[in-house]
Amino acid sequence: MLKSESRGSKQQIRQLCGIRGLMVKPSGNIIEMPILTSFKEGLSVLDYFNSTHGARKGLADTALKTADAGYLTRKLCNVAMDVLITHSRNYDKLGVWKSSITENGVEVISLKDRILGRYSVESIKNPSGSGYIIKSGGLITNSIIQKLNFFGIHKVRIMSPLTSVNTNNISVKSYGVDLSTGRPIKLGTAVGIIAAQSIGEPGTQLTMRTFHIGGIANKERSFNRIVSLHSGIILFKNFKALRRKSDLYYVLSSNGYISILNIYSHIQFKYSIELGFKLFVKNKSYINKGDIIAE
């Protein structure tokens, strides 16, 4: 059930098999005494009493916040209802730069997810010879993204409604393809309403989260480990490192970064390295995808 994502979550399985853990009071404070038993083992009287806080909070939140989420959707629709696709000509020469989003050295959103189906502002030259990977005003497709990744281009300027000259009138190329059909958006489409409903819909879902989890306290763990997302040659920039025993290096500067170059000597990715990090790689050495760079 969990693997197919038809029902349940990791947190619910954890409460069934492991321990319930720390509970949250309706005020938002954490109850000091954790529940060390699972639902499978059964709860003691005190554990059961402590877990009623979370159960009550879940039911109250579901009742109250659903109305708030519906109201948010309504207000968003009121604001954005005038935003339409009105013309096919495009005057946007500014555009917005897009690249992949990473957190703690892990790629959260890829470049493909951010630029697929959008239009490029400028022509991108082919680094290996003559010609262009994509010309100005061209649609970014899967095959073009594969070429960009191959040549190590990880930043693209795309047309966007944010830099459009008109406030309510958006051009076909500024918007990109219609995500429901995969074809260029049609003239007259009410994209403002689509955007408002797209933001409002997960808002309704989020109110149900408390009810499903049952008021348990959770904190996101962050790992200060940098793992390489690409294979290539390591290049150190702007930092000093101190050598210690067993061939390990420790970073002594706070503004340095490590670049990974591809076979064309183009930078595929940059990693910021903080003071005190332990390095597992050497300058100008080769690294494989998935190898640890520092922690």
mmCIF file of C-alpha atoms in Angstrom:
data_model
loop_
_atom_site.group_PDB
_atom_site.id
_atom_site.type_symbol
_atom_site.label_atom_id
_atom_site.label_comp_id
_atom_site.label_asym_id
_atom_site.label_seq_id
_atom_site.Cartn_x
_atom_site.Cartn_y
_atom_site.Cartn_z
ATOM 1 C CA MET A 1 0.000 0.000 0.000
ATOM 2 C CA LEU A 2 2.766 2.444 0.972
ATOM 3 C CA LYS A 3 4.928 1.619 -2.092
ATOM 4 C CA SER A 4 2.074 2.125 -4.538
ATOM 5 C CA GLU A 5 1.117 5.365 -2.676
ATOM 6 C CA SER A 6 -2.527 4.269 -2.664
ATOM 7 C CA ARG A 7 -2.893 4.678 1.113
ATOM 8 C CA GLY A 8 -0.867 5.653 4.155
ATOM 9 C CA SER A 9 2.437 7.425 4.691
ATOM 10 C CA LYS A 10 5.811 6.662 6.311
ATOM 11 C CA GLN A 11 4.770 8.519 9.458
ATOM 12 C CA GLN A 12 1.624 6.414 9.850
ATOM 13 C CA ILE A 13 3.597 3.154 9.392
ATOM 14 C CA ARG A 14 6.133 4.432 11.953
ATOM 15 C CA GLN A 15 3.336 4.957 14.505
ATOM 16 C CA LEU A 16 1.951 1.480 13.812
ATOM 17 C CA CYS A 17 5.248 -0.441 14.066
ATOM 18 C CA GLY A 18 7.740 1.778 15.934
ATOM 19 C CA ILE A 19 6.742 4.431 18.487
ATOM 20 C CA ARG A 20 4.219 7.270 18.438
ATOM 21 C CA GLY A 21 6.896 9.695 19.656
ATOM 22 C CA LEU A 22 6.368 13.239 20.904
ATOM 23 C CA MET A 23 2.871 14.739 20.877
ATOM 24 C CA VAL A 24 1.769 18.345 20.346
ATOM 25 C CA LYS A 25 -0.612 20.258 22.618
ATOM 26 C CA PRO A 26 -3.365 22.400 21.015
ATOM 27 C CA SER A 27 -1.222 25.463 21.923
ATOM 28 C CA GLY A 28 1.573 24.136 19.665
ATOM 29 C CA ASN A 29 3.944 23.207 22.518
ATOM 30 C CA ILE A 30 5.427 19.709 22.667
ATOM 31 C CA ILE A 31 4.468 17.419 25.577
ATOM 32 C CA GLU A 32 7.724 16.465 27.361
ATOM 33 C CA MET A 33 6.786 12.791 27.803
ATOM 34 C CA PRO A 34 7.032 10.815 24.522
ATOM 35 C CA ILE A 35 4.778 7.828 23.766
ATOM 36 C CA LEU A 36 7.246 4.924 23.559
ATOM 37 C CA THR A 37 4.719 2.296 22.428
ATOM 38 C CA SER A 38 3.165 1.714 18.993
ATOM 39 C CA PHE A 39 -0.468 1.132 18.039
ATOM 40 C CA LYS A 40 0.425 -2.553 17.487
ATOM 41 C CA GLU A 41 1.635 -2.968 21.100
ATOM 42 C CA GLY A 42 -1.186 -0.852 22.457
ATOM 43 C CA LEU A 43 -1.101 2.393 24.474
ATOM 44 C CA SER A 44 -1.141 2.695 28.276
ATOM 45 C CA VAL A 45 -3.762 4.879 29.989
ATOM 46 C CA LEU A 46 -1.348 7.838 30.273
ATOM 47 C CA ASP A 47 -0.193 7.427 26.628
ATOM 48 C CA TYR A 48 -3.807 7.294 25.462
ATOM 49 C CA PHE A 49 -4.605 10.457 27.447
ATOM 50 C CA ASN A 50 -1.602 12.286 25.932
ATOM 51 C CA SER A 51 -2.570 11.261 22.397
ATOM 52 C CA THR A 52 -6.091 12.738 22.796
ATOM 53 C CA HIS A 53 -4.479 16.213 22.412
ATOM 54 C CA GLY A 54 -3.401 15.369 18.877
ATOM 55 C CA ALA A 55 -6.680 13.664 17.948
ATOM 56 C CA ARG A 56 -8.740 16.666 19.129
ATOM 57 C CA LYS A 57 -6.411 19.094 17.332
ATOM 58 C CA GLY A 58 -6.798 17.087 14.112
ATOM 59 C CA LEU A 59 -10.590 17.164 14.171
ATOM 60 C CA ALA A 60 -10.758 20.868 15.128
ATOM 61 C CA ASP A 61 -8.272 21.883 12.411
ATOM 62 C CA THR A 62 -10.146 19.906 9.756
ATOM 63 C CA ALA A 63 -13.399 21.694 10.617
ATOM 64 C CA LEU A 64 -11.968 25.222 10.900
ATOM 65 C CA LYS A 65 -9.230 25.386 8.277
ATOM 66 C CA THR A 66 -11.232 23.897 5.390
ATOM 67 C CA ALA A 67 -13.309 27.078 5.349
ATOM 68 C CA ASP A 68 -10.135 29.216 5.331
ATOM 69 C CA ALA A 69 -8.688 27.284 2.379
ATOM 70 C CA GLY A 70 -11.933 27.711 0.397
ATOM 71 C CA TYR A 71 -11.954 31.445 1.170
ATOM 72 C CA LEU A 72 -8.336 31.754 -0.044
ATOM 73 C CA THR A 73 -9.249 30.104 -3.374
ATOM 74 C CA ARG A 74 -12.177 32.500 -3.785
ATOM 75 C CA LYS A 75 -10.040 35.599 -3.124
ATOM 76 C CA LEU A 76 -7.303 34.383 -5.490
ATOM 77 C CA CYS A 77 -9.874 33.832 -8.251
ATOM 78 C CA ASN A 78 -11.258 37.350 -7.711
ATOM 79 C CA VAL A 79 -7.789 38.860 -8.106
ATOM 80 C CA ALA A 80 -6.604 36.789 -11.092
ATOM 81 C CA MET A 81 -9.815 36.380 -13.133
ATOM 82 C CA ASP A 82 -8.813 39.140 -15.616
ATOM 83 C CA VAL A 83 -5.496 37.504 -16.547
ATOM 84 C CA LEU A 84 -5.939 36.007 -20.037
ATOM 85 C CA ILE A 85 -3.895 34.852 -23.039
ATOM 86 C CA THR A 86 -4.668 37.661 -25.478
ATOM 87 C CA HIS A 87 -1.930 37.722 -28.153
ATOM 88 C CA SER A 88 0.629 35.518 -29.867
ATOM 89 C CA ARG A 89 3.277 38.209 -30.427
ATOM 90 C CA ASN A 90 5.929 38.469 -27.760
ATOM 91 C CA TYR A 91 7.759 41.656 -26.702
ATOM 92 C CA ASP A 92 9.513 40.092 -23.691
ATOM 93 C CA LYS A 93 13.284 40.518 -24.099
ATOM 94 C CA LEU A 94 14.132 40.413 -20.366
ATOM 95 C CA GLY A 95 13.004 36.945 -19.303
ATOM 96 C CA VAL A 96 13.837 35.066 -16.103
ATOM 97 C CA TRP A 97 16.945 32.943 -15.457
ATOM 98 C CA LYS A 98 16.123 29.371 -14.432
ATOM 99 C CA SER A 99 18.402 26.702 -12.977
ATOM 100 C CA SER A 100 17.915 23.576 -10.837
ATOM 101 C CA ILE A 101 17.106 24.046 -7.122
ATOM 102 C CA THR A 102 19.279 22.273 -4.539
ATOM 103 C CA GLU A 103 19.050 21.897 -0.764
ATOM 104 C CA ASN A 104 22.071 20.688 1.245
ATOM 105 C CA GLY A 105 23.779 19.569 -1.968
ATOM 106 C CA VAL A 106 20.790 17.468 -3.083
ATOM 107 C CA GLU A 107 18.869 18.407 -6.248
ATOM 108 C CA VAL A 108 15.251 19.049 -5.217
ATOM 109 C CA ILE A 109 13.870 20.382 -8.524
ATOM 110 C CA SER A 110 15.727 19.585 -11.758
ATOM 111 C CA LEU A 111 16.333 22.059 -14.602
ATOM 112 C CA LYS A 112 14.044 19.928 -16.789
ATOM 113 C CA ASP A 113 11.077 20.426 -14.427
ATOM 114 C CA ARG A 114 11.634 24.194 -14.446
ATOM 115 C CA ILE A 115 12.072 24.905 -18.173
ATOM 116 C CA LEU A 116 10.276 22.128 -20.085
ATOM 117 C CA GLY A 117 7.556 23.607 -22.306
ATOM 118 C CA ARG A 118 8.806 27.209 -21.992
ATOM 119 C CA TYR A 119 10.335 29.496 -24.665
ATOM 120 C CA SER A 120 13.958 30.651 -24.657
ATOM 121 C CA VAL A 121 14.675 34.407 -24.696
ATOM 122 C CA GLU A 122 18.092 34.102 -26.327
ATOM 123 C CA SER A 123 19.801 31.762 -28.765
ATOM 124 C CA ILE A 124 22.107 29.214 -27.117
ATOM 125 C CA LYS A 125 25.178 28.335 -29.210
ATOM 126 C CA ASN A 126 26.410 24.780 -29.614
ATOM 127 C CA PRO A 127 29.767 24.659 -27.719
ATOM 128 C CA SER A 128 31.130 21.782 -29.836
ATOM 129 C CA GLY A 129 30.892 23.609 -33.180
ATOM 130 C CA SER A 130 28.707 25.752 -35.416
ATOM 131 C CA GLY A 131 24.965 26.187 -35.108
ATOM 132 C CA TYR A 132 22.632 26.619 -32.148
ATOM 133 C CA ILE A 133 21.116 24.240 -29.591
ATOM 134 C CA ILE A 134 18.030 26.486 -29.554
ATOM 135 C CA LYS A 135 17.249 29.779 -31.288
ATOM 136 C CA SER A 136 15.650 32.849 -29.684
ATOM 137 C CA GLY A 137 11.911 32.280 -29.193
ATOM 138 C CA GLY A 138 12.267 28.503 -29.598
ATOM 139 C CA LEU A 139 10.254 25.967 -27.570
ATOM 140 C CA ILE A 140 12.313 23.971 -25.029
ATOM 141 C CA THR A 141 11.575 20.263 -25.554
ATOM 142 C CA ASN A 142 12.946 17.041 -24.001
ATOM 143 C CA SER A 143 15.542 16.647 -26.767
ATOM 144 C CA ILE A 144 16.831 20.223 -26.223
ATOM 145 C CA ILE A 145 17.116 19.628 -22.435
ATOM 146 C CA GLN A 146 19.162 16.465 -23.135
ATOM 147 C CA LYS A 147 21.538 18.555 -25.301
ATOM 148 C CA LEU A 148 21.805 21.251 -22.582
ATOM 149 C CA ASN A 149 22.691 18.595 -19.974
ATOM 150 C CA PHE A 150 25.198 16.977 -22.342
ATOM 151 C CA PHE A 151 27.046 20.260 -22.918
ATOM 152 C CA GLY A 152 26.884 21.210 -19.218
ATOM 153 C CA ILE A 153 24.554 24.211 -19.604
ATOM 154 C CA HIS A 154 22.600 24.474 -16.336
ATOM 155 C CA LYS A 155 21.177 28.007 -16.565
ATOM 156 C CA VAL A 156 18.651 29.173 -19.188
ATOM 157 C CA ARG A 157 16.797 32.481 -19.652
ATOM 158 C CA ILE A 158 13.132 31.856 -20.462
ATOM 159 C CA MET A 159 10.194 34.118 -21.351
ATOM 160 C CA SER A 160 7.908 34.744 -18.388
ATOM 161 C CA PRO A 161 4.650 36.555 -17.473
ATOM 162 C CA LEU A 162 6.689 38.215 -14.659
ATOM 163 C CA THR A 163 8.657 40.278 -17.189
ATOM 164 C CA SER A 164 5.732 40.805 -19.592
ATOM 165 C CA VAL A 165 5.020 44.418 -20.633
ATOM 166 C CA ASN A 166 1.241 44.157 -20.069
ATOM 167 C CA THR A 167 -0.203 43.358 -16.642
ATOM 168 C CA ASN A 168 -3.298 41.304 -17.508
ATOM 169 C CA ASN A 169 -2.591 40.389 -21.134
ATOM 170 C CA ILE A 170 -0.137 37.510 -21.425
ATOM 171 C CA SER A 171 1.319 36.284 -24.703
ATOM 172 C CA VAL A 172 1.399 32.626 -25.783
ATOM 173 C CA LYS A 173 5.215 32.470 -25.578
ATOM 174 C CA SER A 174 5.409 34.126 -22.133
ATOM 175 C CA TYR A 175 3.103 31.456 -20.694
ATOM 176 C CA GLY A 176 4.521 28.367 -22.449
ATOM 177 C CA VAL A 177 2.676 25.150 -23.227
ATOM 178 C CA ASP A 178 -0.680 24.159 -21.757
ATOM 179 C CA LEU A 179 0.252 21.575 -19.085
ATOM 180 C CA SER A 180 -3.028 19.691 -19.604
ATOM 181 C CA THR A 181 -2.415 19.045 -23.328
ATOM 182 C CA GLY A 182 1.349 19.563 -23.860
ATOM 183 C CA ARG A 183 0.587 21.914 -26.777
ATOM 184 C CA PRO A 184 1.017 25.740 -26.978
ATOM 185 C CA ILE A 185 -1.669 27.517 -24.938
ATOM 186 C CA LYS A 186 -4.709 28.719 -26.901
ATOM 187 C CA LEU A 187 -5.725 32.370 -27.201
ATOM 188 C CA GLY A 188 -8.432 33.367 -24.725
ATOM 189 C CA THR A 189 -7.497 30.776 -22.049
ATOM 190 C CA ALA A 190 -8.246 32.051 -18.519
ATOM 191 C CA VAL A 191 -4.781 31.294 -17.114
ATOM 192 C CA GLY A 192 -5.408 33.489 -14.050
ATOM 193 C CA ILE A 193 -8.237 31.223 -12.869
ATOM 194 C CA ILE A 194 -6.110 28.118 -13.564
ATOM 195 C CA ALA A 195 -3.272 29.588 -11.443
ATOM 196 C CA ALA A 196 -5.651 30.570 -8.589
ATOM 197 C CA GLN A 197 -7.226 27.107 -8.462
ATOM 198 C CA SER A 198 -3.794 25.434 -8.669
ATOM 199 C CA ILE A 199 -2.694 27.299 -5.518
ATOM 200 C CA GLY A 200 -6.030 26.867 -3.730
ATOM 201 C CA GLU A 201 -6.370 23.104 -4.295
ATOM 202 C CA PRO A 202 -3.286 21.996 -2.275
ATOM 203 C CA GLY A 203 -4.379 24.501 0.402
ATOM 204 C CA THR A 204 -7.479 22.351 0.969
ATOM 205 C CA GLN A 205 -5.320 19.208 1.090
ATOM 206 C CA LEU A 206 -2.916 20.647 3.678
ATOM 207 C CA THR A 207 -5.695 21.082 6.248
ATOM 208 C CA MET A 208 -6.239 17.304 6.163
ATOM 209 C CA ARG A 209 -2.568 16.636 7.017
ATOM 210 C CA THR A 210 -3.022 17.189 10.775
ATOM 211 C CA PHE A 211 -5.900 14.728 10.822
ATOM 212 C CA HIS A 212 -3.940 11.972 9.019
ATOM 213 C CA ILE A 213 -0.729 12.341 11.067
ATOM 214 C CA GLY A 214 -2.600 12.753 14.357
ATOM 215 C CA GLY A 215 -0.782 15.671 15.976
ATOM 216 C CA ILE A 216 2.687 14.122 16.297
ATOM 217 C CA ALA A 217 5.676 16.473 16.470
ATOM 218 C CA ASN A 218 8.107 16.220 13.551
ATOM 219 C CA LYS A 219 11.312 18.063 12.693
ATOM 220 C CA GLU A 220 13.016 17.873 9.323
ATOM 221 C CA ARG A 221 16.529 16.505 9.652
ATOM 222 C CA SER A 222 19.129 18.230 7.540
ATOM 223 C CA PHE A 223 22.318 16.430 6.586
ATOM 224 C CA ASN A 224 25.354 18.635 5.958
ATOM 225 C CA ARG A 225 26.702 16.197 3.388
ATOM 226 C CA ILE A 226 27.435 17.249 -0.191
ATOM 227 C CA VAL A 227 26.972 14.485 -2.760
ATOM 228 C CA SER A 228 27.980 14.943 -6.417
ATOM 229 C CA LEU A 229 25.061 15.146 -8.840
ATOM 230 C CA HIS A 230 27.324 14.762 -11.895
ATOM 231 C CA SER A 231 30.432 12.895 -13.023
ATOM 232 C CA GLY A 232 33.374 15.122 -13.953
ATOM 233 C CA ILE A 233 36.584 16.846 -12.891
ATOM 234 C CA ILE A 234 36.752 18.652 -9.525
ATOM 235 C CA LEU A 235 37.993 22.261 -9.462
ATOM 236 C CA PHE A 236 38.573 24.178 -6.195
ATOM 237 C CA LYS A 237 37.962 27.931 -6.111
ATOM 238 C CA ASN A 238 38.547 30.607 -3.416
ATOM 239 C CA PHE A 239 39.280 28.424 -0.427
ATOM 240 C CA LYS A 240 42.126 27.225 1.759
ATOM 241 C CA ALA A 241 42.272 23.700 3.141
ATOM 242 C CA LEU A 242 44.281 22.254 6.011
ATOM 243 C CA ARG A 243 45.618 18.701 5.667
ATOM 244 C CA ARG A 244 45.110 16.324 8.576
ATOM 245 C CA LYS A 245 45.831 12.635 9.209
ATOM 246 C CA SER A 246 44.583 9.916 6.825
ATOM 247 C CA ASP A 247 44.766 12.234 3.764
ATOM 248 C CA LEU A 248 41.698 14.297 4.742
ATOM 249 C CA TYR A 249 41.446 18.067 4.216
ATOM 250 C CA TYR A 250 39.512 20.559 6.360
ATOM 251 C CA VAL A 251 38.219 23.840 4.882
ATOM 252 C CA LEU A 252 39.564 27.049 6.489
ATOM 253 C CA SER A 253 37.704 29.702 4.430
ATOM 254 C CA SER A 254 33.975 30.469 4.291
ATOM 255 C CA ASN A 255 33.468 31.800 0.726
ATOM 256 C CA GLY A 256 34.899 28.923 -1.336
ATOM 257 C CA TYR A 257 33.173 26.625 -3.769
ATOM 258 C CA ILE A 258 33.819 23.463 -5.767
ATOM 259 C CA SER A 259 32.967 23.230 -9.473
ATOM 260 C CA ILE A 260 32.462 20.048 -11.476
ATOM 261 C CA LEU A 261 33.611 20.305 -15.110
ATOM 262 C CA ASN A 262 32.481 18.110 -17.996
ATOM 263 C CA ILE A 263 34.606 16.851 -20.948
ATOM 264 C CA TYR A 264 34.231 20.256 -22.672
ATOM 265 C CA SER A 265 35.605 22.029 -19.537
ATOM 266 C CA HIS A 266 32.204 23.651 -18.961
ATOM 267 C CA ILE A 267 30.964 24.016 -15.381
ATOM 268 C CA GLN A 268 28.191 21.480 -14.762
ATOM 269 C CA PHE A 269 27.523 22.418 -11.146
ATOM 270 C CA LYS A 270 28.852 24.557 -8.273
ATOM 271 C CA TYR A 271 28.788 23.596 -4.587
ATOM 272 C CA SER A 272 29.335 26.174 -1.826
ATOM 273 C CA ILE A 273 31.721 24.817 0.810
ATOM 274 C CA GLU A 274 31.407 26.173 4.355
ATOM 275 C CA LEU A 275 34.081 26.676 6.992
ATOM 276 C CA GLY A 276 34.982 23.461 8.851
ATOM 277 C CA PHE A 277 33.818 21.047 6.136
ATOM 278 C CA LYS A 278 35.784 17.811 5.740
ATOM 279 C CA LEU A 279 36.832 17.191 2.104
ATOM 280 C CA PHE A 280 36.912 13.736 0.533
ATOM 281 C CA VAL A 281 38.198 14.855 -2.896
ATOM 282 C CA LYS A 282 41.357 16.448 -4.294
ATOM 283 C CA ASN A 283 41.663 19.367 -6.712
ATOM 284 C CA LYS A 284 41.569 18.398 -10.430
ATOM 285 C CA SER A 285 40.651 14.772 -9.615
ATOM 286 C CA TYR A 286 37.829 12.838 -11.330
ATOM 287 C CA ILE A 287 34.582 12.164 -9.443
ATOM 288 C CA ASN A 288 31.647 9.876 -10.227
ATOM 289 C CA LYS A 289 27.969 10.758 -9.794
ATOM 290 C CA GLY A 290 26.816 9.912 -6.253
ATOM 291 C CA ASP A 291 30.276 10.211 -4.628
ATOM 292 C CA ILE A 292 30.599 12.243 -1.398
ATOM 293 C CA ILE A 293 32.462 15.558 -1.895
ATOM 294 C CA ALA A 294 32.405 16.939 1.660
ATOM 295 C CA GLU A 295 30.547 16.806 4.955
#
